[in-house]
CSV table of C-alpha atoms in Angstrom, one decimal:
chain,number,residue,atom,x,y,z
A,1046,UNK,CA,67.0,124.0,81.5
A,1047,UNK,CA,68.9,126.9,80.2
A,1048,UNK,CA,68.2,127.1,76.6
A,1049,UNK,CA,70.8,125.2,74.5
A,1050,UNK,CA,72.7,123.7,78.0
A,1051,UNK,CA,71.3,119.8,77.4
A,1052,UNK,CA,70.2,117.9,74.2
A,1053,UNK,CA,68.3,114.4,74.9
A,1054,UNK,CA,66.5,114.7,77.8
A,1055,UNK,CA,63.8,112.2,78.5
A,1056,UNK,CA,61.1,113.5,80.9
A,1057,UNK,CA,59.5,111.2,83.3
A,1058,UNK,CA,55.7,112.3,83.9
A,1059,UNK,CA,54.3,110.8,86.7
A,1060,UNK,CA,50.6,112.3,85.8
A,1061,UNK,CA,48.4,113.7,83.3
A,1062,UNK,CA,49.5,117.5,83.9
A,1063,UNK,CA,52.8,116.9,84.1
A,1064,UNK,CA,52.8,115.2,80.7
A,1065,UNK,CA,50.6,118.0,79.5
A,1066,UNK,CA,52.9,120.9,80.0
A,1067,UNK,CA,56.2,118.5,79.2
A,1068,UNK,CA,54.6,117.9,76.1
A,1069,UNK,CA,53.3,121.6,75.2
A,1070,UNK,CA,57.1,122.7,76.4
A,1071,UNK,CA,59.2,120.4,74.6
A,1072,UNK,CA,60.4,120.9,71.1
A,1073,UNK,CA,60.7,117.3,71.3
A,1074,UNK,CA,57.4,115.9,73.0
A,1075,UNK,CA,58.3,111.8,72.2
A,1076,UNK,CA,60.6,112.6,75.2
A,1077,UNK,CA,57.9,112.8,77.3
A,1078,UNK,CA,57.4,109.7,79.1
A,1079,UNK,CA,54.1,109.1,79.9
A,1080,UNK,CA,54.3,107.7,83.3
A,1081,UNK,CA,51.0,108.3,84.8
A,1082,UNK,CA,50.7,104.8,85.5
A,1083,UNK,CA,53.6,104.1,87.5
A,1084,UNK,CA,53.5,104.5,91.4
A,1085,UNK,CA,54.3,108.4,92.3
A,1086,UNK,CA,57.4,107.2,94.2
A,1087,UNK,CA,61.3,107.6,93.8
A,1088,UNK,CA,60.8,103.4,93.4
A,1089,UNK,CA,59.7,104.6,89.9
A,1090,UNK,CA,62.8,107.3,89.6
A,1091,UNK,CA,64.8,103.9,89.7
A,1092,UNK,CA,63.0,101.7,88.0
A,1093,UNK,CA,63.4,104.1,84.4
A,1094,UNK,CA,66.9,104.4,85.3
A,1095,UNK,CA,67.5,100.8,85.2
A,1096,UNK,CA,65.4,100.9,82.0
A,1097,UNK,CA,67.9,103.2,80.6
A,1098,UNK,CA,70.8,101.6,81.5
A,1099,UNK,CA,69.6,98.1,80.3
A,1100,UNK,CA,69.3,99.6,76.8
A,1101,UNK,CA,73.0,100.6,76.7
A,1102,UNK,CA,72.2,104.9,77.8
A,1103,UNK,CA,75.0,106.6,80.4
A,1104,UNK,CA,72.2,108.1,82.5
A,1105,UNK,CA,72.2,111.5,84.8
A,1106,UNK,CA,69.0,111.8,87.0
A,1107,UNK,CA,68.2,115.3,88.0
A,1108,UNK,CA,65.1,116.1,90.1
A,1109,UNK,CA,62.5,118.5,88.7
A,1110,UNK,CA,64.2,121.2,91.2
A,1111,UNK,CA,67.6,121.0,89.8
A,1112,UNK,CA,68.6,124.1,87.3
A,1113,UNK,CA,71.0,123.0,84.0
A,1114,UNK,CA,73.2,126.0,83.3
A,1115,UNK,CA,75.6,124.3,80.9
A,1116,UNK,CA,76.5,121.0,79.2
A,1117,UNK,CA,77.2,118.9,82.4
A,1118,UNK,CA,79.0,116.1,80.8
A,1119,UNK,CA,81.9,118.5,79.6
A,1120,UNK,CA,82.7,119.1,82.9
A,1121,UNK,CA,82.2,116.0,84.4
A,1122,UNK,CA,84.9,116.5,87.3
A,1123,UNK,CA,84.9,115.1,90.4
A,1124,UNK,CA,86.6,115.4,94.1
A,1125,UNK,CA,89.9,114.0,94.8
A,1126,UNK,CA,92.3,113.9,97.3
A,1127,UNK,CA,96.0,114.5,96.5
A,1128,UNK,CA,99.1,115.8,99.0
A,1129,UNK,CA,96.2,115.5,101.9
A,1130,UNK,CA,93.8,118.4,100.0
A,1131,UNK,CA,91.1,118.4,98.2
A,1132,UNK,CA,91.1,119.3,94.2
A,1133,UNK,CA,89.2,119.0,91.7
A,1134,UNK,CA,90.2,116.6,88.8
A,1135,UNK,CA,89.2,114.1,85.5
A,1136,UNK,CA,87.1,110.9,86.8
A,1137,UNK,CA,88.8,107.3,86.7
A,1138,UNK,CA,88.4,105.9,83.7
A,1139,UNK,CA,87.3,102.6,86.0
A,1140,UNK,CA,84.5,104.6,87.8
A,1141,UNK,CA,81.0,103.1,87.0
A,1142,UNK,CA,78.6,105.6,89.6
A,1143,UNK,CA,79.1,109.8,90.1
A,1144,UNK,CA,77.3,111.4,92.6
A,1145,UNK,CA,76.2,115.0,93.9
A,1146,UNK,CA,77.3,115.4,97.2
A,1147,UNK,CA,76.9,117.8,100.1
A,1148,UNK,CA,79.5,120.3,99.5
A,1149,UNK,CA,81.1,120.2,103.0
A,1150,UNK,CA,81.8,116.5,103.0
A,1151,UNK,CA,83.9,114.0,100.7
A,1152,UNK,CA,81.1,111.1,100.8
A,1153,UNK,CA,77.7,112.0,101.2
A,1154,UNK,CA,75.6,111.4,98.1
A,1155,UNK,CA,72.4,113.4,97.0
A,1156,UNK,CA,70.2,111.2,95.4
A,1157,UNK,CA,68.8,113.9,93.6
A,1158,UNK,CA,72.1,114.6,90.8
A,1159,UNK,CA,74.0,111.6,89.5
A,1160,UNK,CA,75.2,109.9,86.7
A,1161,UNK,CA,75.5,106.1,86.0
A,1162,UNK,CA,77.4,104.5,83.0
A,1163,UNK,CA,75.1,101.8,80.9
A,1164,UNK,CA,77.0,98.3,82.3
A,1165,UNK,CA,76.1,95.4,84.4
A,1166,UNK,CA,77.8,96.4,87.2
A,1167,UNK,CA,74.9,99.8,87.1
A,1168,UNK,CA,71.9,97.7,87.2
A,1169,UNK,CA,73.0,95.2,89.2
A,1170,UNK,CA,73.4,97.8,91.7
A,1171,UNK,CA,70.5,99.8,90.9
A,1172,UNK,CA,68.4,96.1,91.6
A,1173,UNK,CA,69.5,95.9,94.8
A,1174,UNK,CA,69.0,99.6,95.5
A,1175,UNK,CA,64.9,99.3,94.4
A,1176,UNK,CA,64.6,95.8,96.1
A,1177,UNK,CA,65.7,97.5,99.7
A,1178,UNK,CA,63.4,100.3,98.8
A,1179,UNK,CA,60.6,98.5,98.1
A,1180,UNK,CA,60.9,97.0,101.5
A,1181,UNK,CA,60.8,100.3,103.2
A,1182,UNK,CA,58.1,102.0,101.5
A,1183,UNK,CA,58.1,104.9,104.0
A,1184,UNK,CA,62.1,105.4,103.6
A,1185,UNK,CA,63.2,108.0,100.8
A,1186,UNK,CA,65.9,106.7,98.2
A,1187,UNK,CA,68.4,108.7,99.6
A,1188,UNK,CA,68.7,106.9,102.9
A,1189,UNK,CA,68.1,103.6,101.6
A,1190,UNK,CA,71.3,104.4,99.4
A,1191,UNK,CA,73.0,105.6,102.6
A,1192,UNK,CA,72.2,101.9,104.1
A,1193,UNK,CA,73.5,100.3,100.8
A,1194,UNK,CA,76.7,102.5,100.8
A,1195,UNK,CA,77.4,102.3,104.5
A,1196,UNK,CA,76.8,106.0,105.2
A,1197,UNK,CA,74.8,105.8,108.0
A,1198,UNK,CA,77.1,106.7,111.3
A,1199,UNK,CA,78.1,104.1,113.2
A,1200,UNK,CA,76.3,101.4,111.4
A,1201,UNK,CA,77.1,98.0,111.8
A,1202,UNK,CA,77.6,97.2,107.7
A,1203,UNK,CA,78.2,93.4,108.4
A,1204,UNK,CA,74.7,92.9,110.2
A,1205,UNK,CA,73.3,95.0,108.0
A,1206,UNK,CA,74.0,93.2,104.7
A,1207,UNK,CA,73.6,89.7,106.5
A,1208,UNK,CA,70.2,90.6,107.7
A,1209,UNK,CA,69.3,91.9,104.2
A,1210,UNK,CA,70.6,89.5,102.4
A,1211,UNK,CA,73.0,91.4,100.4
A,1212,UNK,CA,75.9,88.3,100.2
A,1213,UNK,CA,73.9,85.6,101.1
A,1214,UNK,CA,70.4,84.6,101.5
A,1215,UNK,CA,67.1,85.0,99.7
A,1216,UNK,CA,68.1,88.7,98.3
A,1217,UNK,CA,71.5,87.7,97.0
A,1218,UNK,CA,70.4,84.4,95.2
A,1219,UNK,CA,67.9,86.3,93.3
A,1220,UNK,CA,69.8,89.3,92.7
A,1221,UNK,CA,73.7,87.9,92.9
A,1222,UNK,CA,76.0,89.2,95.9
A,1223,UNK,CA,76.0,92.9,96.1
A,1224,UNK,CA,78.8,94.2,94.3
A,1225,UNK,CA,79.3,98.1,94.7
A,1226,UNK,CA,81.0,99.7,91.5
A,1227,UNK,CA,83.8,102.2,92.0
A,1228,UNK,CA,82.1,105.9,92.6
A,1229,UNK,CA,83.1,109.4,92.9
A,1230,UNK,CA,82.0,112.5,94.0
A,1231,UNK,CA,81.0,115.4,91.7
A,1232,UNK,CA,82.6,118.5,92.3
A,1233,UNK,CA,80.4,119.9,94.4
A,1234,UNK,CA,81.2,124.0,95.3
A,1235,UNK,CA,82.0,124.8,91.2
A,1236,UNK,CA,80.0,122.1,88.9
A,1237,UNK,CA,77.9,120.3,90.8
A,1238,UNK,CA,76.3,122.5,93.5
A,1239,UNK,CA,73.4,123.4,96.1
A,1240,UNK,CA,72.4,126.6,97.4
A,1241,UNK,CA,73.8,128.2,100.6
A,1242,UNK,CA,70.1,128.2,102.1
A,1243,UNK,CA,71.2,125.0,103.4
A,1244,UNK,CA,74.5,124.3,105.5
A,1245,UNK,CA,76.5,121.7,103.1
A,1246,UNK,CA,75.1,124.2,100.3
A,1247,UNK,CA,77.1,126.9,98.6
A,1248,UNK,CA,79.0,128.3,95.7
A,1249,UNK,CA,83.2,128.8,96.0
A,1250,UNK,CA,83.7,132.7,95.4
A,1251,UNK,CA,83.2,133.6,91.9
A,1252,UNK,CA,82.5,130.6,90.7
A,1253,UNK,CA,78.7,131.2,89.8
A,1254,UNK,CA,79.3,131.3,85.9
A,1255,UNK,CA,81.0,127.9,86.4
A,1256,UNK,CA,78.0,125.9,87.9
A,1257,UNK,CA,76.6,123.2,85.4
A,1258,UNK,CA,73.7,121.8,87.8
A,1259,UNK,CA,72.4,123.9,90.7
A,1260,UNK,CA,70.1,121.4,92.4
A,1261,UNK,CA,67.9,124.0,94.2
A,1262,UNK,CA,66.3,121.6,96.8
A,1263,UNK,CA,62.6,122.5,96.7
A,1264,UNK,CA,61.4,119.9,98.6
A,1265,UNK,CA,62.9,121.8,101.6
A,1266,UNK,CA,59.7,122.6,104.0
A,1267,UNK,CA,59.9,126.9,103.7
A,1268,UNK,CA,60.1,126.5,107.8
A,1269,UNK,CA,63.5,124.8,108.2
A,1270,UNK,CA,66.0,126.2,105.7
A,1271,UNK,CA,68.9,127.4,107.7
A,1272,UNK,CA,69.7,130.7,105.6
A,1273,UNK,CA,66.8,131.7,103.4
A,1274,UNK,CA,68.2,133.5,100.8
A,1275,UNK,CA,65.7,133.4,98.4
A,1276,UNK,CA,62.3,133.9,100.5
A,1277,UNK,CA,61.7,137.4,99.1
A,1278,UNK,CA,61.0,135.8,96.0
A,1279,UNK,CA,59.2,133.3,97.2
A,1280,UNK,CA,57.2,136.1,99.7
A,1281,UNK,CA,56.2,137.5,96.2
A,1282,UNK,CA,54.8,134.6,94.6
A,1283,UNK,CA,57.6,133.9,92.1
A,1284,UNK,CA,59.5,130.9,91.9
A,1285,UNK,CA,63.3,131.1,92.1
A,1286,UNK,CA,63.8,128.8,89.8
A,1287,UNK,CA,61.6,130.0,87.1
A,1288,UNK,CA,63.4,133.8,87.3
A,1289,UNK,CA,66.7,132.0,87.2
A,1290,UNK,CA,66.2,130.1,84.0
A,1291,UNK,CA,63.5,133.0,82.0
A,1292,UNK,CA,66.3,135.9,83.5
A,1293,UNK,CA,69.7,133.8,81.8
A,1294,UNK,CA,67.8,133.3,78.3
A,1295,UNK,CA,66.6,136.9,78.3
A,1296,UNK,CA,68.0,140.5,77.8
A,1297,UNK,CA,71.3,141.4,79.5
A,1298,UNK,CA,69.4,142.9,82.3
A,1299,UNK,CA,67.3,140.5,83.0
A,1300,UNK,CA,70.7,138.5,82.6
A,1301,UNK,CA,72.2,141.0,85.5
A,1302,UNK,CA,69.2,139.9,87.7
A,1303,UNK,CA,69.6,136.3,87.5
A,1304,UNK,CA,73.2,136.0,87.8
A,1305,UNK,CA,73.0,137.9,91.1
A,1306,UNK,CA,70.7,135.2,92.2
A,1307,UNK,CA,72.7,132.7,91.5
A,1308,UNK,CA,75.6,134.5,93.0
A,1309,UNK,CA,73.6,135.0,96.4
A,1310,UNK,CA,75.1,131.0,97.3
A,1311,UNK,CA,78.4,132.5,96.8
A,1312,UNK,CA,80.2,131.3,100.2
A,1313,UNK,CA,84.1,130.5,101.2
A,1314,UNK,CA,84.5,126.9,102.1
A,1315,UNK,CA,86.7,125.2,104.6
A,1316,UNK,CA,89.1,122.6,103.6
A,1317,UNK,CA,88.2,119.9,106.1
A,1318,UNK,CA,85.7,118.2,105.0
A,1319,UNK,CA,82.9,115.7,106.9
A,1320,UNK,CA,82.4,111.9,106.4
A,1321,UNK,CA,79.3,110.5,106.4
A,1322,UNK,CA,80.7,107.5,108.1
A,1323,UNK,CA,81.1,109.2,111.6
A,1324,UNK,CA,78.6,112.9,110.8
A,1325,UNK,CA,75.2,113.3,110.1
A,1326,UNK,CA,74.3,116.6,109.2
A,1327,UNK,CA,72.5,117.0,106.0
A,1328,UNK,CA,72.1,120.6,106.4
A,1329,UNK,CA,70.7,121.2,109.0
């Protein structure tokens, strides 16, 4: 986190060193959840969301990769479509879920950015998303949510939700019938973005000092990212991350130095834009 960009930020340590160095960080350690005891799964990412939501908390997830620049709820935009072109604009005030999204498509979440508002219709939603996990302990969140939203290409949705159970059956008379809640999609080339090392990635033009969360997608094997722009720090040891942040809270050179960095996922974007429905890309 850039220093003063988030207040209240509850940590979620899934072992002993983590909650170490959370603990020796944070000016406020009680926000250190000790989690050491869960399962080291993204079952357990969704399990303390649902915890936070059942106590009345709005709740945005961000993965350990993801870089806060600035206060992300005061520019909580999202994508819309108006005269047959996409803009930018305020969320509906009806909208329950907000997610990241890959920045070349209208509809294609990343589970690792989004926001939920505290209501039932959340964790209702969020139960059925961990039950569907939990019965595919090899799948990653992200897909299981692409099953649950219908994102998968070409997928038969009715089978799907009547073999799961979604409506009716064993799964919907514990859970209820799976209701989705309105969502949106986070603005995803100015507020909400990814870096251009991937294909769906990028930065509109001059927009860098605009970006509230740059989720930097770490967990990207170092063998397969399309456009490495960042591998000469990575080829010296350093962590592109960790310059970002310690350059922006430093001295106006150091400032120089990690703006430019940031600026490196700087690209121009097309206005046709994929749907997950009928592309599957995910930046490759």
């Amino acid at each position: 986190f850039r220093a003063n960009a988030a207040s209240r930020v509850l940590v979620l340590c899934l072992d002993a060193a983590a909650l170490r160095a959370c603990r020796f960080a944070n000016q406020e350690p009680q926000l250190c959840a000790d989690a050491h005891d869960w399962p080291a799964s993204s079952a357990s990412k969704l399990t303390a969301l649902a915890l936070c939501l059942r106590r009345g908390v709005d709740t945005m997830w961000l993965d350990s990769d993801a870089l806060v620049l600035r206060d992300p709820f005061s520019v909580l935009e999202t994508l819309q479509l108006k005269g047959g072109a996409p803009v930018v604009g305020t969320p509906d005030s009806e909208s329950r879920l907000f997610f990241s999204i890959e920045g070349d498509s209208w509809n294609c979440p990343n589970a690792g950015v989004f926001f939920m508002r505290a209501c039932r219709e959340g964790q209702h939603y969020l139960a059925h998303w961990i039950s569907l996990l939990l019965d595919r302990p090899v799948h990653h969140d992200q897909y299981t949510l692409y099953l649950l939203l219908g994102l998968v290409p070409w997928m038969d949705y009715e089978a799907f939700a009547e073999r799961e159970g979604l409506l009716r059956g064993e799964r919907a008379r514990t859970l209820g019938p799976l209701r989705t809640p309105r969502w949106e999609s986070l603005d995803p080339t100015e507020r909400f973005v990814m870096p251009h090392e991937v294909t769906y990635g990028g930065i509109a033009p001059g927009k860098s000092r605009q970006v509230a969360i740059f989720h930097f997608l770490e967990g990207w094997p170092d063998c397969c990212r399309p456009q490495p722009l960042y591998d000469d720090l990575r080829a010296s040891g350093l962590d592109p991350i960790t310059v970002i942040l310690k350059g922006l809270d430093g001295d106006p050179a150091q400032q120089a130095v990690a703006w430019h960095l940031v600026r490196r996922s700087e690209r121009d974007w097309q206005a046709k834009r994929r749907d997950c429905r009928s592309s599957y890309d995910h930046g490759r």
